[in-house]
XYZ file of C-alpha atoms in Angstrom:
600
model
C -29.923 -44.683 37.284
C -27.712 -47.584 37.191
C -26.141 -48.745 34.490
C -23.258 -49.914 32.575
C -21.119 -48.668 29.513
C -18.510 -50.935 27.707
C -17.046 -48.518 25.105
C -15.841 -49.739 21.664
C -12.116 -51.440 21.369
C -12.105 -49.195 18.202
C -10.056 -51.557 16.277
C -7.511 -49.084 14.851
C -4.836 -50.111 13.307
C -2.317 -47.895 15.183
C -2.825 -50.308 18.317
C -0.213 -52.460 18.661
C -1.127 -56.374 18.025
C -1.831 -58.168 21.310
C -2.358 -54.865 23.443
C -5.245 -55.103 25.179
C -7.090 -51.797 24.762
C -8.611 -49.783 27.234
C -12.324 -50.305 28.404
C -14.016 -48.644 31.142
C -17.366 -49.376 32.614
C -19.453 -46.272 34.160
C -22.847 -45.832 36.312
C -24.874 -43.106 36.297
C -22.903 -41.296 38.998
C -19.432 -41.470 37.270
C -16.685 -43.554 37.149
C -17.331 -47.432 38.412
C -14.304 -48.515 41.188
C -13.490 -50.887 38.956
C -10.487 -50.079 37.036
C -9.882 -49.183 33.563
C -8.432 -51.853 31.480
C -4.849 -51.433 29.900
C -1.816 -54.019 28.700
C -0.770 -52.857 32.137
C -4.046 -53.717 33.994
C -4.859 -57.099 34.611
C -7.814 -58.049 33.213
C -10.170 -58.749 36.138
C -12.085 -62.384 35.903
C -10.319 -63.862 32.864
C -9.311 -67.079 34.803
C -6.609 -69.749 34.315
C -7.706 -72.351 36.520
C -5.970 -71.964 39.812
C -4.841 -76.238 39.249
C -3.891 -76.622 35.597
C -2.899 -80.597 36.734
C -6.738 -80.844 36.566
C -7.254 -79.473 33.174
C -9.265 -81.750 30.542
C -6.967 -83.562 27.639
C -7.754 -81.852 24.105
C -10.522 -84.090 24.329
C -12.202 -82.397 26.858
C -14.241 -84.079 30.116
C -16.480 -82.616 32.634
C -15.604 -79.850 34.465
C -15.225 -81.294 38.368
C -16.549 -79.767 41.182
C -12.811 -78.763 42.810
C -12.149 -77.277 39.079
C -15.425 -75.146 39.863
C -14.845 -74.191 42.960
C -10.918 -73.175 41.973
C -12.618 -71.303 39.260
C -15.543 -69.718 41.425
C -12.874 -68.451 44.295
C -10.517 -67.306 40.838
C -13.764 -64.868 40.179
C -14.160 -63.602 43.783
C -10.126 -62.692 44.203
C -9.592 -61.385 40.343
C -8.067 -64.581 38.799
C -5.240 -64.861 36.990
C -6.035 -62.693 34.127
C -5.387 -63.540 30.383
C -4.219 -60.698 28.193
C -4.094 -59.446 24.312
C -6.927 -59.910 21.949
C -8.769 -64.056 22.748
C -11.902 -64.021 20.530
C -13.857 -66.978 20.002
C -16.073 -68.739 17.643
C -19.356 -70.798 19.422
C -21.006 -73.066 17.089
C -24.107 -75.132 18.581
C -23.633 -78.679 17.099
C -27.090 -79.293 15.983
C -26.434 -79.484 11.684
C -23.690 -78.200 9.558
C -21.561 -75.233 9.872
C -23.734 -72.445 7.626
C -22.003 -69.680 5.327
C -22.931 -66.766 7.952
C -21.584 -69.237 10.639
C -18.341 -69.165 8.837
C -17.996 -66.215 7.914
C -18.285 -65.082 12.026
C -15.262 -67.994 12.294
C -13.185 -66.331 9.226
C -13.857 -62.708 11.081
C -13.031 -64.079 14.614
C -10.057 -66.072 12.856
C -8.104 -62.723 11.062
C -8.779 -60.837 14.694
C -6.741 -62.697 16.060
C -3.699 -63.878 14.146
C -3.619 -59.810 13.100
C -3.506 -59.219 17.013
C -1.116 -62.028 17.506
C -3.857 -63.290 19.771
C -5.954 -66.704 20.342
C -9.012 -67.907 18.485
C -10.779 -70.174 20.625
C -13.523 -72.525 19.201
C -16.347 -73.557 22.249
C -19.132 -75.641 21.400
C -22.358 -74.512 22.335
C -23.773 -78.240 23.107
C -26.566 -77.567 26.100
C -29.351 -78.206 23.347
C -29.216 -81.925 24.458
C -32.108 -82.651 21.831
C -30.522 -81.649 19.319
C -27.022 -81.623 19.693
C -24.307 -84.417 18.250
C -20.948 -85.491 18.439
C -20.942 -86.044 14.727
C -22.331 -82.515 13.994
C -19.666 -81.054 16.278
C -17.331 -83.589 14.278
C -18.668 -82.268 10.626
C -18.220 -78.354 12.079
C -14.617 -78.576 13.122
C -13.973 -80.576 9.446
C -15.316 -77.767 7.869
C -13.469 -75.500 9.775
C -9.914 -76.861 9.532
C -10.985 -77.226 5.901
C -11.468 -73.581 5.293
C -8.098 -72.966 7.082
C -9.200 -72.011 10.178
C -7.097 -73.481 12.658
C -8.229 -73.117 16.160
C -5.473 -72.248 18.915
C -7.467 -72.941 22.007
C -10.848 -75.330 21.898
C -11.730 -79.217 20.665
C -8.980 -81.487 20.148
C -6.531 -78.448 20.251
C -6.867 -78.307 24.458
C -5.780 -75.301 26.687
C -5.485 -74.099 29.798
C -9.330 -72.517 30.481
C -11.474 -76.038 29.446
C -13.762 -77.588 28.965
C -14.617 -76.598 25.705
C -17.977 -77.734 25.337
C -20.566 -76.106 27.465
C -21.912 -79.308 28.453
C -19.116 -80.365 30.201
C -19.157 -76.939 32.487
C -21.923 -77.675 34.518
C -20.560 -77.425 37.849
C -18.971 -73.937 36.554
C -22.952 -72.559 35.768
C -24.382 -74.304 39.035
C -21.938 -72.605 41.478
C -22.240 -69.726 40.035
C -25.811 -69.173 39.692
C -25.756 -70.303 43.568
C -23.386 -67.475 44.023
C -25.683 -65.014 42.506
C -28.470 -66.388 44.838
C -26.357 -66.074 48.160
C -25.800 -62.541 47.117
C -29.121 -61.665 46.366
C -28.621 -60.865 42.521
C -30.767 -63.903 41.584
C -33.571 -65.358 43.477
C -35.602 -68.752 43.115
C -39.333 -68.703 41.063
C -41.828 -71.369 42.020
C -44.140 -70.089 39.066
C -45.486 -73.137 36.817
C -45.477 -72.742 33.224
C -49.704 -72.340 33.659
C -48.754 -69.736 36.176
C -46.729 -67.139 33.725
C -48.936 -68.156 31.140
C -51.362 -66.728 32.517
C -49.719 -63.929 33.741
C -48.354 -63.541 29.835
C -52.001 -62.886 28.371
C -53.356 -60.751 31.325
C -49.849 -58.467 29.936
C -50.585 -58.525 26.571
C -54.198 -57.960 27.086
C -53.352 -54.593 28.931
C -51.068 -53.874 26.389
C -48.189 -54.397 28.572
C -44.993 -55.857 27.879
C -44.892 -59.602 28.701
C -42.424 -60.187 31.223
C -42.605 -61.469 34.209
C -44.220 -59.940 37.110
C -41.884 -60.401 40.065
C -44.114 -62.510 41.987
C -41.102 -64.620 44.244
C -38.604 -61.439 43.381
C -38.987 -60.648 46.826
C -40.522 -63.426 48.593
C -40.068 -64.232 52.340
C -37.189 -66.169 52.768
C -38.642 -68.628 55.025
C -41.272 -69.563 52.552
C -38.501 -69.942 49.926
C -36.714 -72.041 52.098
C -39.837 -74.408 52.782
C -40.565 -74.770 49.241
C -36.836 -75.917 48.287
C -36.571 -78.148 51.685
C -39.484 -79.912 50.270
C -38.237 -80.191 46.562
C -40.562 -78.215 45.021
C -39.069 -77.109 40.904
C -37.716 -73.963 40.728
C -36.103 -71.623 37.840
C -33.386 -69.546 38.925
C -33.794 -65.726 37.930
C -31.896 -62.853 37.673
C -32.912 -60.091 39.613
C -32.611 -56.732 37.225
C -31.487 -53.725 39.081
C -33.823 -51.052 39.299
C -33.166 -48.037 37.124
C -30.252 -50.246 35.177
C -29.585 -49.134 31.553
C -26.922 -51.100 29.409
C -24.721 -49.066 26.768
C -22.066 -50.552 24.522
C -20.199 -48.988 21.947
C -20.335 -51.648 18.999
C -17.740 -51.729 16.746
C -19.779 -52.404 13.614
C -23.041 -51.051 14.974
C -21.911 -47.808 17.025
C -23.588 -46.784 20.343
C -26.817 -49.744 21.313
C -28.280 -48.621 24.658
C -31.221 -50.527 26.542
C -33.239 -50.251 29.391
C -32.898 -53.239 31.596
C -36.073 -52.897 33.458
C -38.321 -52.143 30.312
C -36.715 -54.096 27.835
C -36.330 -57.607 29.357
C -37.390 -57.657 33.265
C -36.136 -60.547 35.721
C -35.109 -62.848 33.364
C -34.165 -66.801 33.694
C -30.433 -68.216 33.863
C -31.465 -72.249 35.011
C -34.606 -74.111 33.942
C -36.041 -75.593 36.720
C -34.552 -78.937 35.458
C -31.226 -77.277 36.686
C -29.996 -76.667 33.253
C -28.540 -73.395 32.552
C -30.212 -71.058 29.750
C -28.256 -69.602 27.188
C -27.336 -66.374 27.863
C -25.789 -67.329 31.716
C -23.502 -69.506 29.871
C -22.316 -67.707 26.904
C -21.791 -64.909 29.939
C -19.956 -66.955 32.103
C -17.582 -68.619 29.351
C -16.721 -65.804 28.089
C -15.601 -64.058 31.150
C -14.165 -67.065 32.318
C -11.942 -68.237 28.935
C -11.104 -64.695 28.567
C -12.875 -63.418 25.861
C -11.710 -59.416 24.843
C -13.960 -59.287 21.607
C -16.923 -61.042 20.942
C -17.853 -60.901 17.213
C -20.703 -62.698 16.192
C -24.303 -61.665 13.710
C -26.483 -59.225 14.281
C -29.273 -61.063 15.826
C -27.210 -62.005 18.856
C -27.188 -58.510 19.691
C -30.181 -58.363 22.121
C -28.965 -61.249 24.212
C -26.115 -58.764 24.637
C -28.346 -56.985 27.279
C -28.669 -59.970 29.296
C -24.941 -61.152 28.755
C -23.531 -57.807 30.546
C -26.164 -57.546 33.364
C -24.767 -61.182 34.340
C -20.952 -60.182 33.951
C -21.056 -57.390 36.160
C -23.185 -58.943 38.443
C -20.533 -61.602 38.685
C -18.122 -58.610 38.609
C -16.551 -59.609 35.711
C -15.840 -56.597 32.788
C -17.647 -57.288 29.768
C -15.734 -57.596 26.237
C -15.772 -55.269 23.362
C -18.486 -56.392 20.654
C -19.166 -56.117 17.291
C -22.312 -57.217 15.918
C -22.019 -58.097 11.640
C -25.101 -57.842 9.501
C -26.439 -60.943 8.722
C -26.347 -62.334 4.988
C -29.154 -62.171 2.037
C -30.202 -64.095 -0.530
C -30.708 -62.661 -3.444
C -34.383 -61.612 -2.807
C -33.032 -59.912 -0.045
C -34.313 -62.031 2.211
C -32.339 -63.954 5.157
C -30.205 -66.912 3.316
C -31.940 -70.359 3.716
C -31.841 -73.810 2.132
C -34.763 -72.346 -0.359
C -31.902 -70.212 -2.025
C -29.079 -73.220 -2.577
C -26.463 -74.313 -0.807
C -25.743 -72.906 2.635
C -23.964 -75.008 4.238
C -19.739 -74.963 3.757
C -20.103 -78.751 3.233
C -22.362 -78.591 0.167
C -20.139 -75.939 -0.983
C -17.179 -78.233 -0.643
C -19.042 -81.324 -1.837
C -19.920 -79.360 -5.432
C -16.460 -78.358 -6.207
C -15.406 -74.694 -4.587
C -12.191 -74.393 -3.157
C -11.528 -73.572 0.257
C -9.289 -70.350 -0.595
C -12.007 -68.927 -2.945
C -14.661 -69.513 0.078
C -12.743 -67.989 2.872
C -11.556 -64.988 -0.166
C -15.502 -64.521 -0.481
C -16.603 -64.908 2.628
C -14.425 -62.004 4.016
C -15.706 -60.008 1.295
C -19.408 -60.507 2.736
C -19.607 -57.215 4.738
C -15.612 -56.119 4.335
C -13.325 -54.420 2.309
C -10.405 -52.519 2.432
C -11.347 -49.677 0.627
C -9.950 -50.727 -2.458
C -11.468 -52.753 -5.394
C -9.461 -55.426 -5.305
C -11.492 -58.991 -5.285
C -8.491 -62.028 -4.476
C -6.795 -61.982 -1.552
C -4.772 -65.538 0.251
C -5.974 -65.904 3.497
C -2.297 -64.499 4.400
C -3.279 -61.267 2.677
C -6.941 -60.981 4.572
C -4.981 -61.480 7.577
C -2.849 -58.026 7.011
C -5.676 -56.264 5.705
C -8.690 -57.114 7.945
C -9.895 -54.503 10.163
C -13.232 -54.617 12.387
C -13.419 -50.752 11.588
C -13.933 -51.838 7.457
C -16.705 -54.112 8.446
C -20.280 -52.404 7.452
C -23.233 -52.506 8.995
C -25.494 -53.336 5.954
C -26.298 -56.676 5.037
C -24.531 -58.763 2.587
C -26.279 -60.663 -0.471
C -24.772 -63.604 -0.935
C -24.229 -63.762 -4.719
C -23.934 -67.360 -6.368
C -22.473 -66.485 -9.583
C -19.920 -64.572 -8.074
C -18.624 -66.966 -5.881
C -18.733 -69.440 -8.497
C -16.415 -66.979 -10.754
C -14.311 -66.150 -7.623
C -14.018 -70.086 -7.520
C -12.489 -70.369 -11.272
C -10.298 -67.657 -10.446
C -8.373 -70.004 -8.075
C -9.173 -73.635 -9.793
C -7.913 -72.095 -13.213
C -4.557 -71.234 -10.717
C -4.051 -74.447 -9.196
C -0.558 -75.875 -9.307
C -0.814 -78.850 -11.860
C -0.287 -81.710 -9.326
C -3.357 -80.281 -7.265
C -5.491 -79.817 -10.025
C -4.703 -82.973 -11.456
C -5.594 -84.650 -7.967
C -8.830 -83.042 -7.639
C -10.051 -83.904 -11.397
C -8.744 -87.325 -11.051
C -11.076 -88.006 -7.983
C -13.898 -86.258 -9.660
C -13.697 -88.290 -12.669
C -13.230 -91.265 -10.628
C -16.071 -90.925 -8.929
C -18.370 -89.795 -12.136
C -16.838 -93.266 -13.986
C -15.548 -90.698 -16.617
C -11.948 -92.380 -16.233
C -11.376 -96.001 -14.202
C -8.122 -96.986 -13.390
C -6.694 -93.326 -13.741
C -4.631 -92.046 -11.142
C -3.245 -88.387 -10.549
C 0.140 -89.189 -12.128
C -1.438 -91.010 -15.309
C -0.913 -89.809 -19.127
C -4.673 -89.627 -19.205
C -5.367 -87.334 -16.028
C -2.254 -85.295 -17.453
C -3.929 -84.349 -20.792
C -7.418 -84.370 -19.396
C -6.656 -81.965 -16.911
C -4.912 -79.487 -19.359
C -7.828 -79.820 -21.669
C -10.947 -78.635 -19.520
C -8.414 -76.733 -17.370
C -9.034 -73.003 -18.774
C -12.877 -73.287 -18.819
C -13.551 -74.340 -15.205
C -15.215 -72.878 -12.318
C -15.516 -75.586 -10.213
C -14.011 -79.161 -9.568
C -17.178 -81.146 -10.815
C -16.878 -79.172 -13.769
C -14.327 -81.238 -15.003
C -16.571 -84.381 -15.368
C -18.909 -82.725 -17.756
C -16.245 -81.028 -19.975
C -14.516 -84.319 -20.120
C -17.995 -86.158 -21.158
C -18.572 -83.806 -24.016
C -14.871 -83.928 -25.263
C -15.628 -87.418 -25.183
C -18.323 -87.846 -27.069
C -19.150 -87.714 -30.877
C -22.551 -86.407 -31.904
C -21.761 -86.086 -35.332
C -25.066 -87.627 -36.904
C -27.003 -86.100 -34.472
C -25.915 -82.660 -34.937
C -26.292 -83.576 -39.165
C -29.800 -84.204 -38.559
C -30.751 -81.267 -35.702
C -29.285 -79.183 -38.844
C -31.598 -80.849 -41.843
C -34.747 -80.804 -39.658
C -34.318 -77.040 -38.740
C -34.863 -77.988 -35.371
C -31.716 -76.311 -33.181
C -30.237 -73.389 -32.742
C -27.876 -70.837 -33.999
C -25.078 -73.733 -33.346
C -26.932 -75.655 -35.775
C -27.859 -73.443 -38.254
C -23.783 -73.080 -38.397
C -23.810 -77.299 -39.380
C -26.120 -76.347 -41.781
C -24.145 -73.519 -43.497
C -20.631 -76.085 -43.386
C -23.023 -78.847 -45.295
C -23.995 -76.664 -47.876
C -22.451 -76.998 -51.601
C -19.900 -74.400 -50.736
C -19.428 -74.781 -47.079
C -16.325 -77.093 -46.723
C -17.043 -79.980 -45.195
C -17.604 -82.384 -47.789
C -14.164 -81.176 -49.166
C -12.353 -81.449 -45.464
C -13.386 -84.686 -44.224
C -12.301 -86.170 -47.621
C -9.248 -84.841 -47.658
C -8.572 -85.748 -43.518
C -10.035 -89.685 -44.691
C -7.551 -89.632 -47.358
C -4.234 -88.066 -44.881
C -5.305 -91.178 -42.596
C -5.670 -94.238 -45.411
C -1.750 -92.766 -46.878
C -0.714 -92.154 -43.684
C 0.142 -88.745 -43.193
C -2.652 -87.363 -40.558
C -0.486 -87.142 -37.042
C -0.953 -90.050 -34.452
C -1.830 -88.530 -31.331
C 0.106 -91.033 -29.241
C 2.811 -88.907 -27.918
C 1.794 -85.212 -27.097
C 5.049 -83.019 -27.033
C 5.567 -84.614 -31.222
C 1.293 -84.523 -31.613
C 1.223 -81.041 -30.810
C 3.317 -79.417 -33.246
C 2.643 -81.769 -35.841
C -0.889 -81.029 -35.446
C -0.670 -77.634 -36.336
C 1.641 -78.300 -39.347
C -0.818 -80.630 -40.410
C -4.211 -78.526 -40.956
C -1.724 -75.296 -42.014
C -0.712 -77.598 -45.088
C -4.179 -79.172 -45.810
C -5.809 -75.729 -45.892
C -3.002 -74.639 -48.017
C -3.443 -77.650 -50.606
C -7.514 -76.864 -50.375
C -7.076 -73.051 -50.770
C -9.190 -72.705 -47.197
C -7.042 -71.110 -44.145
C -8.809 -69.367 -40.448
C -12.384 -70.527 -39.957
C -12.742 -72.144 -43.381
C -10.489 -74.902 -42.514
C -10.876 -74.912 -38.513
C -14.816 -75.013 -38.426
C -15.240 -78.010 -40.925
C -12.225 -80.104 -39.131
C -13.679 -79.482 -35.725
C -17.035 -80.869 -36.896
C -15.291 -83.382 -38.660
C -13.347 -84.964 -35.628
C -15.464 -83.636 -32.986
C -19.111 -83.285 -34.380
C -19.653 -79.815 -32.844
C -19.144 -76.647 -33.554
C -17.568 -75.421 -30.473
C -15.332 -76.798 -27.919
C -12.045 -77.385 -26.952
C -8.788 -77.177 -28.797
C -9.010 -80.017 -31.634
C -5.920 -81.250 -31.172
C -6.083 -81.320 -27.709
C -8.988 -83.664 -28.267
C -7.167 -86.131 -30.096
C -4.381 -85.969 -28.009
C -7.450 -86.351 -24.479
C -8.597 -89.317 -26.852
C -5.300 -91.269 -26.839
C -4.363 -90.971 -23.401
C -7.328 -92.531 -22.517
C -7.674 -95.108 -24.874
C -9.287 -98.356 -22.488
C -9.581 -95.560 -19.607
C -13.029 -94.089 -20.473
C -16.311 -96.833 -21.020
C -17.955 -93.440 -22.577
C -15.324 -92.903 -25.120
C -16.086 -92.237 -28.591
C -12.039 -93.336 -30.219
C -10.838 -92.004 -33.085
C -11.232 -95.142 -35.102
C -14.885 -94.988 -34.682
C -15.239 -91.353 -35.101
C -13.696 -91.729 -38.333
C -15.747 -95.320 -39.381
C -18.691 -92.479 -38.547
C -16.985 -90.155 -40.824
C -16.264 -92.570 -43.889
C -20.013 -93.360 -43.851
C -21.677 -89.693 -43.579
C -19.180 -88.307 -46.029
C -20.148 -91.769 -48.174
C -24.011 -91.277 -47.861
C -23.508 -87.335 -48.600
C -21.605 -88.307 -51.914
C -24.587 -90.822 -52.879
C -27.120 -88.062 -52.111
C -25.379 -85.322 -53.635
């Protein structure tokens, strides 16, 4: 039997950071003759480019056909080989990044600046359909948002680009011609009607559907007629008989397969020339060096194909670790159906990218403790691929959105004060407000302590803002709210307080002795020397004095601090078209406390 065994990396944390740790592949009959890999083995196949003058600008343009053919001879002779841990994250620019999508980055990311290594970002761009230059633009935004700084890929450059597979075309094409010339591939004339055919006759015997091997051993002068006279081919691999793949995953343990019965001669170019997926993820990550590939679970059976092509190529495969994918909440895979998904809705509705990339590691991770809030400094020192589990993750919603308040309660003031100034700028809460204003200043420190995200800022502000007084009288006559009403109708009552209150706060304003709000650091203190001698003169002190003034000045039952509210309603005097001002809160008050007396 042939075959081929890439044993686990481990990942313990005894191994020194950068070391590149030992692999060995194996056959049936022992030992391969290639060697064992050690920080004091070169790596065989991870390629520099033998002309780095040639190398593509951060930018990135096509690979050239010299650059292929430097990197196709690098291959046969060894190449220059890179060393230390190079993982890499692959997004295919067809929409925006997803959570599982960056939670693979986040992993990929803490590898490697634990390991003192490279984290390389490749777009996966052969989907021509499909794929854009804006999505590619929207997944490195969300990236760099998160924190995830890329040391090798886009716009960053280095020395084993392109960085987009569609710019590596000449790199595929020579080497799939390489694999031909040595027999390991082999040209298929077959139409689509051909092996769709041959497809149902398999499943009708109850045989696996793959393909036959009709042109695996053709006669060469008939293949040679049929590509003289430019008839389409695909390009397949040709399995080795008896060939059985083992890896050692790092999350998943020991995956074998056998080649033969599991995937047969399989394709690696379309017979439009274009390579299929699998030769290139092979080929770029032999080629840019990759030591660990960690990616989702449901990559794991191209990891069959991936390693017969690398050691066909006679390239050593990486370590791998496959990570369960993530739930919903039904348990079933996340999708648009259960919310946001996508790390730009996430950013768009307020989270914070240190409470996503906190949560995200915790999808399928932990240190063994119970600690919940790390920096992304502190995931970097704890993260280890052994911690990852192999069960799947449910994403929960709720606890993201308290992880969230956890760090936007935290926020140094200027921050916080520059993301509720933009939020309220763009809700037309506040015009004319900037960061630095008196208005953004005592905003801020009012809604600051009961939010979870950004945006809630806008609708704490609005209600602060507002004065439903009358409203809330007349839910309490009619019976028609809730417990927050039947506590309006327990204040109106004979004995409850507020008739008393609100006179006595109309009278403090008409002689002049209720505190103007205009300056907080005097408001503040004043404030609370204020309603501590009005409850003394009324005989009313705790909730007897508190509940009736908060309806009084706010018309609800609940909310903020009171004082802070007067103080919220000063700043923004001219600042807020939905403002209910004191003036007119108390021209409300001075005609329900005047129609109570007439009714009484």
């Amino acid at each position: 039997m042939a075959g081929v065994r890439v044993p686990s990396m481990a990942f313990v944390p005894a191994v020194a950071a950068g070391a590149a740790l030992r692999r060995c592949a194996f056959t049936a009959a022992g030992v391969s003759s290639r060697p064992c890999l050690s920080s004091a083995a070169p790596r065989r196949g991870l390629l520099r480019p033998s002309h780095p003058a040639t190398r593509p600008p951060a930018g990135g343009l096509s690979m050239t056909a010299a650059d292929a053919a430097a990197a196709v001879a690098g291959v046969a002779s060894g190449g220059d080989a890179h060393s230390g841990t190079r993982v890499r994250f692959a997004p295919s620019p067809t929409g925006s990044l997803h959570v599982g999508g960056a939670r693979t980055a986040l992993f990929n990311y803490l590898l490697a600046q634990k390991d003192g290594g490279a984290f390389i970002v490749r777009v996966e761009d052969t989907d021509v359909a499909r794929s854009t230059r804006e999505s590619e633009a929207e997944v490195l935004a969300d990236l760099r948002w998160l924190g995830l700084e890329w040391d090798e890929g886009p716009e960053a450059g280095g020395d084993v680009g392109p960085y987009r597979q569609s710019e590596r075309g000449e790199l595929y094409k020579k080497l799939a011609a390489r694999l031909v010339e040595e027999g390991k591939a082999y040209p298929c004339f077959c139409t689509e009607e051909e092996l769709d055919a041959k497809r149902l006759a398999a499943e009708a015997d109850g045989r696996p559907p793959q393909y036959d091997g009709t042109w695996r051993d053709a006669d060469a002068e008939v293949v040679a007629a049929k590509v003289a006279a430019g008839e389409p081919y695909t390009t397949r691999f040709r399995v080795p008989d008896g060939s059985r793949v083992v890896i050692d995953d790092a999350v998943r343990g020991e995956v074998a397969w056998d080649a033969n019965a599991t995937v047969g001669d399989f394709i690696l170019t379309r017979s439009s020339g274009v390579p299929v997926y699998n030769f290139c993820v092979a080929v770029d990550d032999a080629t840019m060096g990759v030591s660990t590939v960690v990616r989702a679970e449901e990559h794991l059976t191209n990891t069959l194909r991936q390693v017969l092509i690398l050691e066909a190529l006679g390239f050593s495969p990486p370590a791998y670790a496959h990570v369960s994918l993530i739930l919903g909440e039904d348990r079933s895979k996340l999708s648009k159906r259960h919310g946001a998904t996508s790390v730009s809705q996430f950013r768009e509705e307020g989270y914070l990218p240190e409470a996503m990339t906190n949560y995200l590691a915790l999808l399928g991770w932990n240190d063994g403790s119970e600690r919940e809030l790390y920096t992304l400094p502190e995931l970097i020192d704890a993260f280890d691929l052994s911690r990852v589990t192999k069960s799947p993750a449910v994403f929960d919603g709720d606890k993201l959105r308290w992880m969230n308040g956890q760090y936007v309660r935290a926020l140094p003031e200027d921050r916080l004060r520059a993301l509720t100034a933009e939020a309220w700028a763009a809700a037309g809460t506040l015009t004319g407000c900037d960061a630095e204003s008196a208005a953004v200043a005592e905003a801020t420190s009012l809604v600051r302590g009961s939010l979870e995200l950004v945006g809630d800022a806008v609708p704490e502000l609005d209600a602060a803002l507002s004065y439903p007084l009358e409203a809330a009288i007349a839910a309490a006559a009619d019976g028609t709210d809730g417990d927050g009403e039947a506590g309006v109708a327990a204040l109106l009552a004979p004995d409850g307080g507020f008739d008393e209150v609100a006179t006595a706060l109309l009278a403090a304003v008409d002689d002049g002795s209720f505190p103007a709000a205009a300056d907080p650091a005097v408001h503040a203190p004043a404030w609370k020397a204020w309603v501590k001698t009005t409850g003394k003169a009324l005989g009313r002190k705790g909730a007897r004095i508190f509940h009736p003034l908060r309806l009084a000045l706010t018309g609800k039952m609940s909310g903020p601090d009171v004082g802070a509210v007067l103080r919220v309603l000063a700043a923004v005097d001219g600042s807020a078209p939905g403002a209910v001002g004191l003036e007119d809160r108390l021209a409300t008050l001075r005609k329900v406390v005047a129609a109570r007396a007439r009714d009484a």
